[in-house]
Amino acid sequence: MLNSPKSPFASKTIWGAVAAVIIGLLNLLGYATSEADAETLSQLLTGIAASVAGAVALYGRIKANAPIKLTKG
């Protein structure tokens, strides 16, 4: 069940679809690929997306003008 929305970049389904499109294009261009190649590409794209998201979050925190304040709830 879907609870709350998330960024498309956080979706493994989206990255799997991107990998499928890339694999399809590679096959059309004459490159042979396997299911293992598709899984590896999907994992690689997911890792890259997570790394980029983390770097953007870190950059945002560094450039922020207001401090972070933790309070007891």
mmCIF file of C-alpha atoms in Angstrom:
data_model
loop_
_atom_site.group_PDB
_atom_site.id
_atom_site.type_symbol
_atom_site.label_atom_id
_atom_site.label_comp_id
_atom_site.label_asym_id
_atom_site.label_seq_id
_atom_site.Cartn_x
_atom_site.Cartn_y
_atom_site.Cartn_z
ATOM 1 C CA MET A 1 0.000 0.000 0.000
ATOM 2 C CA LEU A 2 1.254 3.493 -0.831
ATOM 3 C CA ASN A 3 1.579 5.609 2.315
ATOM 4 C CA SER A 4 3.212 8.878 1.370
ATOM 5 C CA PRO A 5 4.589 10.293 -1.868
ATOM 6 C CA LYS A 6 8.293 10.196 -2.597
ATOM 7 C CA SER A 7 10.546 11.638 -5.222
ATOM 8 C CA PRO A 8 10.695 9.678 -8.472
ATOM 9 C CA PHE A 9 14.460 9.587 -7.952
ATOM 10 C CA ALA A 10 13.928 7.564 -4.749
ATOM 11 C CA SER A 11 11.844 4.965 -6.573
ATOM 12 C CA LYS A 12 13.525 1.685 -7.430
ATOM 13 C CA THR A 13 10.722 1.082 -9.931
ATOM 14 C CA ILE A 14 11.668 4.227 -11.838
ATOM 15 C CA TRP A 15 15.332 3.237 -11.906
ATOM 16 C CA GLY A 16 14.390 -0.276 -13.018
ATOM 17 C CA ALA A 17 12.373 1.234 -15.863
ATOM 18 C CA VAL A 18 15.291 3.473 -16.846
ATOM 19 C CA ALA A 19 17.557 0.422 -16.857
ATOM 20 C CA ALA A 20 15.040 -1.458 -19.024
ATOM 21 C CA VAL A 21 14.984 1.388 -21.546
ATOM 22 C CA ILE A 22 18.784 1.518 -21.652
ATOM 23 C CA ILE A 23 19.016 -2.274 -22.063
ATOM 24 C CA GLY A 24 16.411 -2.099 -24.852
ATOM 25 C CA LEU A 25 18.361 0.604 -26.648
ATOM 26 C CA LEU A 26 21.583 -1.365 -26.296
ATOM 27 C CA ASN A 27 19.877 -4.413 -27.788
ATOM 28 C CA LEU A 28 18.599 -2.316 -30.707
ATOM 29 C CA LEU A 29 22.144 -1.106 -31.313
ATOM 30 C CA GLY A 30 23.392 -4.695 -31.460
ATOM 31 C CA TYR A 31 24.812 -5.125 -27.962
ATOM 32 C CA ALA A 32 23.840 -8.387 -26.269
ATOM 33 C CA THR A 33 22.665 -8.036 -22.670
ATOM 34 C CA SER A 34 21.355 -10.456 -20.078
ATOM 35 C CA GLU A 35 18.987 -10.257 -17.109
ATOM 36 C CA ALA A 36 22.044 -9.999 -14.871
ATOM 37 C CA ASP A 37 23.193 -6.960 -16.865
ATOM 38 C CA ALA A 38 19.785 -5.338 -16.356
ATOM 39 C CA GLU A 39 19.902 -5.992 -12.595
ATOM 40 C CA THR A 40 23.433 -4.629 -12.343
ATOM 41 C CA LEU A 41 22.496 -1.506 -14.297
ATOM 42 C CA SER A 42 19.436 -0.952 -12.114
ATOM 43 C CA GLN A 43 21.538 -1.244 -8.950
ATOM 44 C CA LEU A 44 24.168 1.082 -10.394
ATOM 45 C CA LEU A 45 21.581 3.743 -11.287
ATOM 46 C CA THR A 46 19.964 3.465 -7.848
ATOM 47 C CA GLY A 47 23.356 3.917 -6.178
ATOM 48 C CA ILE A 48 24.199 6.925 -8.329
ATOM 49 C CA ALA A 49 20.826 8.522 -7.594
ATOM 50 C CA ALA A 50 21.261 7.990 -3.841
ATOM 51 C CA SER A 51 24.757 9.461 -3.953
ATOM 52 C CA VAL A 52 23.621 12.524 -5.900
ATOM 53 C CA ALA A 53 20.672 13.049 -3.539
ATOM 54 C CA GLY A 54 22.989 12.859 -0.531
ATOM 55 C CA ALA A 55 25.442 15.306 -2.085
ATOM 56 C CA VAL A 56 22.632 17.772 -2.877
ATOM 57 C CA ALA A 57 21.306 17.509 0.691
ATOM 58 C CA LEU A 58 24.790 18.082 2.118
ATOM 59 C CA TYR A 59 25.361 21.055 -0.194
ATOM 60 C CA GLY A 60 22.006 22.519 0.845
ATOM 61 C CA ARG A 61 22.900 22.194 4.523
ATOM 62 C CA ILE A 62 26.296 23.841 3.981
ATOM 63 C CA LYS A 63 24.746 26.752 2.059
ATOM 64 C CA ALA A 64 21.820 27.185 4.483
ATOM 65 C CA ASN A 65 21.530 30.461 6.362
ATOM 66 C CA ALA A 66 19.641 29.190 9.418
ATOM 67 C CA PRO A 67 21.030 26.758 11.994
ATOM 68 C CA ILE A 68 19.370 23.452 12.764
ATOM 69 C CA LYS A 69 17.659 23.455 16.177
ATOM 70 C CA LEU A 70 16.617 20.245 17.850
ATOM 71 C CA THR A 71 13.863 20.548 20.415
ATOM 72 C CA LYS A 72 12.160 18.058 22.662
ATOM 73 C CA GLY A 73 8.697 17.217 21.366
#
